[in-house]
Amino acid sequence: MKLRGIFLIVILFAAGCATFKELTPKPEIVFEENGYLQIRDDDENFELEPGKKYFVKFPPPLSGNIYLVLSVENESSLTTYLTDRFDDGEDVGRQYPNLNPDASGPDVYAIEPGVQSYFWVIENVAGEMKLGMTYRYIAAWRYKFENRYEEFLNVLRENSHDRTIYEGIGSSILAKDIDYEGELAALHAKYQQLETIHGQLNEIKDILPAHILDSDDASYRDYVKLKNDLENEMAFQNDYRSTLELLDASLKAERNMSAFVDNLSQYVQYFDQSAAYPANVLAETKKQVGNRLDDIYEYYDALIKNKTDVTPIDYDAGNLGKLFAACDKSVPADVKKLESFISKYNERANQLIDARSGLAEIKSSVSKAGKWPGNSFYTGILSKLAKLQYRIPRAGTRDFEEYRGTTCVKNLNAEINKLKRDANRRAGQYRRAEALVPSINTLKEQNGYRDIIRLLRENTDLSFLIAQYPDIDKRSLNQQTKSIDAAMRRSNWAAAEKGLRDLFNDKYFFNLKKITKTKIKLVAAYEDTMANRITRSTLGNARKFISENLTTTGDMDAVYANPALQPVYEMTFSSRGKSILAKHKQKLFGKLDQLRYIEFPEKAIKKLYSALTADVTDNGVARARAIVGHGKYYKGSDKKIKKIIGECDPTASKWLTKPKTYRKIFALPITSNLQGENEYMFKINLRLPSEARFPVFDVNIRLPKEIAEDAGNRRWYEKMMMNKKLLKNEGRFTITAPTAANGYECQITPLQVVKDGDSVLEVRFKHKSFKVFEISVMAQRPIMKKN
Amino acid sequence: MEKKTGVFEGNKKYYYIGGAAAAVLAVLLFFLLRSTLSNQIALPYIAHQKPRVDPHLPDAVALSDKLDEVVFDGLFNISANPSGITYEDGLGELIGIDENDVVTVRLKPKKLWHNSFLLTGEDGDITVSEAEKIYFTEKDLRFTLRRIEKLGSLSPDYILVSQALKQLDFEGPDANNEIHFQFKQDRIWTEADIKEVLSFKILPYESDINASHYPIGTGPYATIHPKEEVSDYYANPTAGVTIPYLSLKPFIDNSTFITEFKNNNINVLLSTPFGAMSPLLEDPEDYFYKSNISTTFFVLLFNTERLNITQRKALRSMIDQRVLINRFFKVGTEQQRHITDYKGNKDNYADYLNYSIFPSSTYYVDEEIVMPVKQIPPEDLSVLPDTIRVQVCLNYGHREELSELAEILNDRSLFKRTIKVTAVQNEDLKKGNYDTVLLAFSGYKSNFLFDLYSIFMREPDLATYKINLKVNPDGSVNPATWRGDNNFCRLSTAGGNDDPQAVLKLLDYMHGFMSSREIGDKQAYARFIDEMEYDMALGKWLFSLPSLAYFSTQFDAASIDLYGVASQLSTIEKWRERED
């Protein structure tokens, strides 16, 4: 009991919390086509409170094409819409559009079966009110037809045309008295209005339910009658308009036979429908057209006699015959003769056109055949031409009887003969071409372009053939350049250069003037290519050689004299003169010299020096001498490289520029006794900054133990010279002996140097070895002391 | 029975007693009345040649420069031991030198200037009391460097310091009282080099930068009477000196020095007459001697106004200094004056002969930077006047030697022309009435710093020591330096008997030599000057005087180290008395 009470409270609370209130009419709303029904809450209208929201459920229809019509009093006080899904406003389906364009009228919604319910939602109530509302389910066709029935009737009535004239033609009304323009305009306007409502009625027809077709439904009966009346009026207006148009055209042909002839098909078409027209109308139209047919012969006879061209004569014999019959007339004899001539003439004229066209096609096929035709190309062309010649009509006037003397007949014969001559001339040319092409193709295989040029030069009248070899000069050029290129690929530079020179001097071309510019350009390009290839080949050889000889020691002069470091060929020809030749050489030697006099020595020196400094005892002298050997050829400006060369050259003085800093130098043998005693030398250029006008320095030479260890018994050096003046250990300066106690350091002090000039201290000593010694040298300014 | 004695017998005892008493009295009187020099070093000087103590300028009185070592300290002090020269901390302590040749020296913060003490009393009875303590600071060092820079080439210290320092200044001190000198970066500076360079003597910053002498120092001995021209000295209480008193004894001239030494009126004789060993001081029980390098030479400077270059050359060739030296030392006679040098050579007179401006003892000759012509070719003596007039002043040192030389020169048998030497007063020299003047130059240095200014630019006034160097703003020497009457040779750049351009050139060379701080320049200029002087014949360079010092055996010989060119007093603080 308690639980139920709680459940009830929850339900009530939930209901009290709902946003929209459902209005549940009594009697309830049902789907039926039964006019307007009231929505009531028993006997009263629902009371709506301002600010509150409501909705009403409508059942769906049972079939398609149904409208729901809702009529609400004071609807402007409400904000409403119809939707097919509504979950207390939480999940709202699409809002259906109101199909009624009249805002003051009821709301009309097209609804379909298959929906659970439709919801008419009151989103807002402007003020307290009672809901006065009716609803109606109605078939769509009915709603559309019933609502516009009166309108349809009015349109039909207003656009029905007066039939007086039509019915009076040929009797009370003469054809010439009719206002064709006004009548046709009025008919046109009215027919358009009728066509509009005819379309709308057909739309309603498409939505008629099946069951209505056999029913006595009043609205349906009205619909059927209205539609029949409308279609009857429209058929009348069509017939009337056709009659007016024919009469108007035939009357106008009295002054313009050409226009009459042009409209023959219209007349034939009208008379094909003769059953649709009343007798008066048909009689009048036959009369009017028949009158024109009487002038046909004169018209065409004059036309033939005045004709000068050879085109076929435009004569509609079929329609003329039908028209004579429709107008109840037989074809006159002169018209039949006329038709016979026109038939023969047109046959021959058409044959001429056909043959002409065929010859043009052959010519076109020749011109479009492309370059360098195959051997059988002209055989095929000749075959086609032979067939064409057969199709050329024969000339002659005999068949044209009384018209054989007319200009058009004469001209036709002349054109036929001309075409024959053209075909014959072409045949002769094609036969020559047929003979030449295989020879040309054979020469082509043999790269005999110069012979092909000769052949073409001998047959310059065969312009179509010449045109098929537009690139003969170019091919001749190419053939020569290929030879040059091949020679270059074989590195046969002399042959390549000869080819270039020959090509430059070659004047034998089909169109020399035209090809000369290209040839000159080509020769220049190949010159450049050859120069580039020579450079590339030369540099390639040099690079390979260099990479293989970076660590080579020994006779460096021989290394640098190796052919691999020389140009593979030196060009002697240039079509552009000596300056270009010089430029090529300059480029070649520029790069080669860069390689052999800069890159090679730089790389080799770096590598050799790296190996030397890594272990001076390992082939040190050879490496140092190789570095010096490279140095002889080095033309670069890399100070580091030059320094290395200097370091390894015993005859080069090593600059000592920083005071008090020991500088490591190499002492190298200047003799080459591999097993015995050698003389060594090193030179130091004292280029130390000094404020003194007559600078002096203490020079310390730190010697390897090997050199200095016996200095106590034997002077370690042979001689020391300063700027080539012998230094003696006496007088103003002292040469101290290197001893183990002083770390084998020899000091020369004070050594007078040349201010801002070279002060080269040269030291020579002998030692029983053949190796590189590392010696450290330092110089510093001596100071004065009091004591 | 009673034994009777005679009168003699009876008095005999009294005679003996009386005699003994008299003897004792005599001995007592001898010891009581004899001069006692205990606890003091007594040095002689010539009364009118007062030593002028200026640590940065040389002086004609040799003792002046020696006293520099007594009174002043440098950041480092040059000393000596039996093995040679040593450097000791003075006012600084060497911290080190970095890779950028910045030398760091910690200034000793507790070094006191001498005027931090009051010295009262006389003759060794000195009382030392404390006054306001005046500490050595970087201000003193900065003042000293400024003074040295101002003196320029006049000061040997300028040459020595400026050859090492980029600027005569330093940075600091920092919290550790360390200062930093930027040394030149063109050599490896050894500790000895650095200390040598920074061994210049330091003056208190409140000193007058142009004072005639400087009595206040921080050295081992303090001046007792700073306001007097000459004072005795008393041991700096903070210096740890063993002999407290240093007295300077004035005498008329050097002729009595030996006697005074013998009479114990002085106990150190820094130079003997003739530089010779004295027979009177032979007893090793009482005396010992130590030699070092010569510091005095004799020369006949020619008056260029009176003798032209031809005459000067002739005069130079006429005088043979070998004859002079043999006579001077009485070689081969019983009275031969024996000499010895610091190397131990005996009677090597020829070693003292000079053939150049640069004495033979100097570095420049010794190291053959200059190679003087020893065999001067004979010249035509007819160009000379009949009598060569020589003037000499005997009143300013070396009276004995100069008298002897005058006598020798006056000996007509020795020369082919008459030489007449006249002893004149100092004032007469200024007048230039001589063909040549006989002079003794004392205190010359045989090292790089041999002083040419003192020979050629000194005012011809032996009573003062004035160098007439004039320097242009750009540092070059001004020709007005030689004005004829302002130097002994009467050289003038304005003309005279000599080519003015040659004179100017010589002046330029001399200034170059003196102002250069580069060894190479010194050497080159030395050669140029030697050659030019030979061509111009400005004097006859006679010989140097051996330098021989005698000491009383009151002193422990082992405590006195003299070495080569080091100052004789550079180790005075280490001298001690002999302990028997």
CSV table of N, CA, C and O in Angstrom, one decimal, chain A residues 659-662 689-698 730-734 750 752 778-787, chain B residues 78 85 101 159-160 163 184 186-188 193 196 199 367-369 447-448 517-525 527-528 565-566:
chain,number,residue,atom,x,y,z
A,659,PRO,N,108.0,34.9,-30.4
A,659,PRO,CA,109.0,34.7,-29.4
A,659,PRO,C,108.6,33.7,-28.4
A,659,PRO,O,107.4,33.4,-28.1
A,660,LYS,N,109.6,33.1,-27.8
A,660,LYS,CA,109.5,32.2,-26.6
A,660,LYS,C,108.7,30.9,-26.9
A,660,LYS,O,108.4,30.2,-26.0
A,661,THR,N,108.2,30.7,-28.1
A,661,THR,CA,107.4,29.5,-28.4
A,661,THR,C,108.3,28.6,-29.2
A,661,THR,O,108.8,28.9,-30.2
A,662,TYR,N,108.3,27.3,-28.7
A,662,TYR,CA,109.1,26.3,-29.4
A,662,TYR,C,108.4,25.9,-30.7
A,662,TYR,O,107.2,25.7,-30.6
A,689,PRO,N,109.0,39.9,-34.0
A,689,PRO,CA,108.8,41.3,-33.9
A,689,PRO,C,109.8,41.9,-32.8
A,689,PRO,O,110.1,41.2,-31.8
A,690,SER,N,110.2,43.1,-33.0
A,690,SER,CA,111.1,43.6,-32.0
A,690,SER,C,111.0,45.1,-32.0
A,690,SER,O,110.9,45.7,-33.1
A,691,GLU,N,111.1,45.7,-30.9
A,691,GLU,CA,111.1,47.2,-30.8
A,691,GLU,C,112.5,47.7,-31.1
A,691,GLU,O,112.7,48.9,-31.3
A,692,ALA,N,113.5,46.8,-31.1
A,692,ALA,CA,114.9,47.3,-31.2
A,692,ALA,C,115.2,47.7,-32.7
A,692,ALA,O,114.6,47.2,-33.6
A,693,ARG,N,116.1,48.6,-32.8
A,693,ARG,CA,116.6,49.0,-34.2
A,693,ARG,C,117.6,47.9,-34.7
A,693,ARG,O,117.7,47.7,-35.8
A,694,PHE,N,118.3,47.3,-33.7
A,694,PHE,CA,119.2,46.3,-34.1
A,694,PHE,C,118.9,45.0,-33.2
A,694,PHE,O,119.6,44.8,-32.2
A,695,PRO,N,117.9,44.3,-33.6
A,695,PRO,CA,117.4,43.3,-32.7
A,695,PRO,C,118.4,42.1,-32.6
A,695,PRO,O,119.1,41.8,-33.5
A,696,VAL,N,118.4,41.5,-31.4
A,696,VAL,CA,119.2,40.3,-31.2
A,696,VAL,C,118.2,39.3,-30.4
A,696,VAL,O,117.3,39.8,-29.8
A,697,PHE,N,118.5,38.1,-30.6
A,697,PHE,CA,117.7,37.1,-30.0
A,697,PHE,C,118.6,36.0,-29.4
A,697,PHE,O,119.7,35.7,-30.0
A,698,ASP,N,118.1,35.3,-28.4
A,698,ASP,CA,118.6,34.1,-28.0
A,698,ASP,C,117.9,33.0,-28.7
A,698,ASP,O,116.6,33.0,-28.7
A,730,GLU,N,132.5,32.2,-30.6
A,730,GLU,CA,133.5,33.1,-30.0
A,730,GLU,C,133.0,34.5,-30.0
A,730,GLU,O,132.0,34.8,-30.6
A,731,GLY,N,133.7,35.3,-29.3
A,731,GLY,CA,133.4,36.8,-29.4
A,731,GLY,C,132.1,37.1,-28.7
A,731,GLY,O,131.7,36.6,-27.7
A,732,ARG,N,131.3,37.8,-29.5
A,732,ARG,CA,130.1,38.4,-28.9
A,732,ARG,C,129.1,37.4,-28.6
A,732,ARG,O,128.1,37.6,-27.9
A,733,PHE,N,129.1,36.3,-29.3
A,733,PHE,CA,128.0,35.3,-28.9
A,733,PHE,C,128.5,33.9,-28.6
A,733,PHE,O,129.7,33.6,-28.9
A,734,THR,N,127.6,33.2,-28.0
A,734,THR,CA,128.0,31.9,-27.5
A,734,THR,C,127.1,30.8,-28.1
A,734,THR,O,125.9,31.1,-28.3
A,750,PRO,N,124.0,36.2,-28.1
A,750,PRO,CA,122.8,36.8,-28.7
A,750,PRO,C,123.0,36.8,-30.2
A,750,PRO,O,124.1,37.2,-30.7
A,752,GLN,N,122.3,38.4,-33.7
A,752,GLN,CA,121.9,39.6,-34.3
A,752,GLN,C,121.0,39.3,-35.5
A,752,GLN,O,121.4,38.4,-36.4
A,778,MET,N,113.4,27.7,-30.6
A,778,MET,CA,112.7,28.8,-29.9
A,778,MET,C,113.6,30.0,-29.9
A,778,MET,O,114.8,29.8,-29.8
A,779,ALA,N,113.1,31.2,-30.0
A,779,ALA,CA,113.9,32.4,-29.9
A,779,ALA,C,113.2,33.3,-29.0
A,779,ALA,O,112.0,33.4,-29.0
A,780,GLN,N,114.0,34.1,-28.3
A,780,GLN,CA,113.4,35.1,-27.4
A,780,GLN,C,114.3,36.2,-27.2
A,780,GLN,O,115.6,36.1,-27.5
A,781,ARG,N,113.8,37.3,-26.9
A,781,ARG,CA,114.6,38.5,-26.7
A,781,ARG,C,115.4,38.4,-25.4
A,781,ARG,O,114.9,38.1,-24.4
A,782,PRO,N,116.7,38.6,-25.5
A,782,PRO,CA,117.5,38.6,-24.3
A,782,PRO,C,117.3,39.9,-23.6
A,782,PRO,O,116.9,40.9,-24.1
A,783,ILE,N,117.5,39.8,-22.3
A,783,ILE,CA,117.4,41.1,-21.5
A,783,ILE,C,118.8,41.4,-20.9
A,783,ILE,O,119.6,40.6,-20.7
A,784,MET,N,118.8,42.7,-20.5
A,784,MET,CA,120.0,43.2,-19.8
A,784,MET,C,119.9,42.9,-18.4
A,784,MET,O,118.8,43.0,-17.8
A,785,LYS,N,121.0,42.6,-17.7
A,785,LYS,CA,121.0,42.4,-16.3
A,785,LYS,C,122.0,43.3,-15.7
A,785,LYS,O,123.0,43.7,-16.3
A,786,LYS,N,121.7,43.6,-14.5
A,786,LYS,CA,122.7,44.5,-13.7
A,786,LYS,C,123.9,43.7,-13.4
A,786,LYS,O,125.0,44.3,-13.3
A,787,ASN,N,123.8,42.4,-13.2
A,787,ASN,CA,124.9,41.7,-12.6
A,787,ASN,C,125.4,40.5,-13.5
A,787,ASN,O,124.6,39.9,-14.2
B,78,ILE,N,119.1,42.0,-4.7
B,78,ILE,CA,120.2,41.1,-5.2
B,78,ILE,C,121.1,40.9,-4.1
B,78,ILE,O,121.5,41.8,-3.4
B,85,ILE,N,125.4,35.1,-7.5
B,85,ILE,CA,124.3,36.0,-7.2
B,85,ILE,C,123.1,35.2,-6.8
B,85,ILE,O,122.8,34.2,-7.3
B,101,ASP,N,102.0,36.1,-19.2
B,101,ASP,CA,103.2,36.9,-18.6
B,101,ASP,C,102.8,38.0,-17.7
B,101,ASP,O,103.4,39.0,-17.6
B,159,ILE,N,116.1,51.6,-17.7
B,159,ILE,CA,116.5,50.7,-18.8
B,159,ILE,C,116.1,49.3,-18.4
B,159,ILE,O,115.5,48.5,-19.2
B,160,LEU,N,116.4,48.9,-17.2
B,160,LEU,CA,116.2,47.5,-16.8
B,160,LEU,C,114.7,47.2,-16.6
B,160,LEU,O,114.3,46.2,-17.0
B,163,GLN,N,112.6,47.4,-20.1
B,163,GLN,CA,112.8,46.3,-21.1
B,163,GLN,C,111.9,45.1,-20.8
B,163,GLN,O,111.7,44.2,-21.6
B,184,LYS,N,106.4,42.0,-20.8
B,184,LYS,CA,106.4,41.8,-22.2
B,184,LYS,C,106.4,40.3,-22.5
B,184,LYS,O,107.0,39.5,-21.8
B,186,ASP,N,107.6,38.5,-25.0
B,186,ASP,CA,108.5,38.1,-26.0
B,186,ASP,C,109.7,37.3,-25.5
B,186,ASP,O,110.7,37.1,-26.2
B,187,ARG,N,109.6,36.7,-24.3
B,187,ARG,CA,110.6,35.8,-23.8
B,187,ARG,C,110.0,35.0,-22.7
B,187,ARG,O,108.9,35.3,-22.1
B,188,ILE,N,110.7,34.0,-22.3
B,188,ILE,CA,110.3,33.2,-21.2
B,188,ILE,C,110.9,33.8,-19.9
B,188,ILE,O,112.2,33.9,-19.8
B,193,ASP,N,115.0,36.2,-13.7
B,193,ASP,CA,114.7,37.4,-14.6
B,193,ASP,C,113.8,38.4,-13.9
B,193,ASP,O,114.0,39.6,-13.9
B,196,GLU,N,115.2,40.1,-11.0
B,196,GLU,CA,116.2,41.1,-11.4
B,196,GLU,C,115.6,42.4,-11.8
B,196,GLU,O,115.9,43.4,-11.5
B,199,SER,N,114.1,44.5,-9.0
B,199,SER,CA,115.0,44.7,-7.9
B,199,SER,C,115.4,46.2,-7.7
B,199,SER,O,116.3,46.5,-7.0
B,367,GLU,N,133.0,40.6,-24.1
B,367,GLU,CA,132.2,39.8,-25.0
B,367,GLU,C,132.5,40.1,-26.5
B,367,GLU,O,131.7,39.6,-27.4
B,368,GLU,N,133.5,41.0,-26.7
B,368,GLU,CA,133.8,41.3,-28.1
B,368,GLU,C,132.7,41.9,-28.9
B,368,GLU,O,132.6,41.8,-30.1
B,369,ILE,N,131.8,42.6,-28.2
B,369,ILE,CA,130.8,43.4,-28.9
B,369,ILE,C,131.6,44.5,-29.7
B,369,ILE,O,131.3,44.8,-30.8
B,447,ASN,N,128.8,46.1,-16.7
B,447,ASN,CA,127.7,45.4,-17.3
B,447,ASN,C,127.1,46.1,-18.5
B,447,ASN,O,127.7,47.1,-19.0
B,448,PHE,N,125.9,45.8,-18.9
B,448,PHE,CA,125.3,46.4,-20.0
B,448,PHE,C,125.1,47.9,-19.7
B,448,PHE,O,125.0,48.7,-20.7
B,517,ARG,N,116.7,50.0,-24.4
B,517,ARG,CA,116.5,48.9,-23.5
B,517,ARG,C,116.6,47.5,-24.2
B,517,ARG,O,116.2,46.5,-23.7
B,518,GLU,N,117.1,47.6,-25.4
B,518,GLU,CA,117.3,46.4,-26.2
B,518,GLU,C,118.8,46.0,-26.3
B,518,GLU,O,119.6,46.9,-26.6
B,519,ILE,N,119.1,44.8,-26.1
B,519,ILE,CA,120.5,44.4,-26.1
B,519,ILE,C,121.1,44.6,-27.4
B,519,ILE,O,122.2,45.1,-27.6
B,520,GLY,N,120.3,44.3,-28.5
B,520,GLY,CA,120.9,44.4,-29.8
B,520,GLY,C,121.2,45.9,-30.1
B,520,GLY,O,122.3,46.1,-30.7
B,521,ASP,N,120.4,46.8,-29.7
B,521,ASP,CA,120.6,48.2,-29.9
B,521,ASP,C,121.9,48.6,-29.1
B,521,ASP,O,122.7,49.4,-29.6
B,522,LYS,N,121.9,48.1,-27.9
B,522,LYS,CA,123.1,48.5,-27.0
B,522,LYS,C,124.4,48.0,-27.7
B,522,LYS,O,125.3,48.8,-27.8
B,523,GLN,N,124.3,46.8,-28.2
B,523,GLN,CA,125.5,46.3,-28.9
B,523,GLN,C,125.9,47.1,-30.1
B,523,GLN,O,127.0,47.4,-30.3
B,524,ALA,N,124.8,47.4,-30.9
B,524,ALA,CA,125.1,48.1,-32.2
B,524,ALA,C,125.7,49.5,-31.9
B,524,ALA,O,126.6,49.9,-32.5
B,525,TYR,N,125.0,50.1,-31.0
B,525,TYR,CA,125.4,51.5,-30.7
B,525,TYR,C,126.8,51.5,-30.1
B,525,TYR,O,127.7,52.4,-30.3
B,527,ARG,N,129.2,49.4,-30.8
B,527,ARG,CA,130.1,49.3,-31.9
B,527,ARG,C,130.3,50.6,-32.6
B,527,ARG,O,131.4,51.1,-32.9
B,528,PHE,N,129.1,51.3,-32.9
B,528,PHE,CA,129.2,52.5,-33.6
B,528,PHE,C,130.0,53.6,-32.9
B,528,PHE,O,130.8,54.3,-33.4
B,565,VAL,N,130.3,41.7,-10.6
B,565,VAL,CA,129.9,43.1,-10.7
B,565,VAL,C,128.9,43.5,-9.6
B,565,VAL,O,128.4,44.6,-9.6
B,566,ALA,N,128.6,42.6,-8.7
B,566,ALA,CA,127.6,42.9,-7.7
B,566,ALA,C,128.2,44.0,-6.8
B,566,ALA,O,129.5,44.1,-6.6
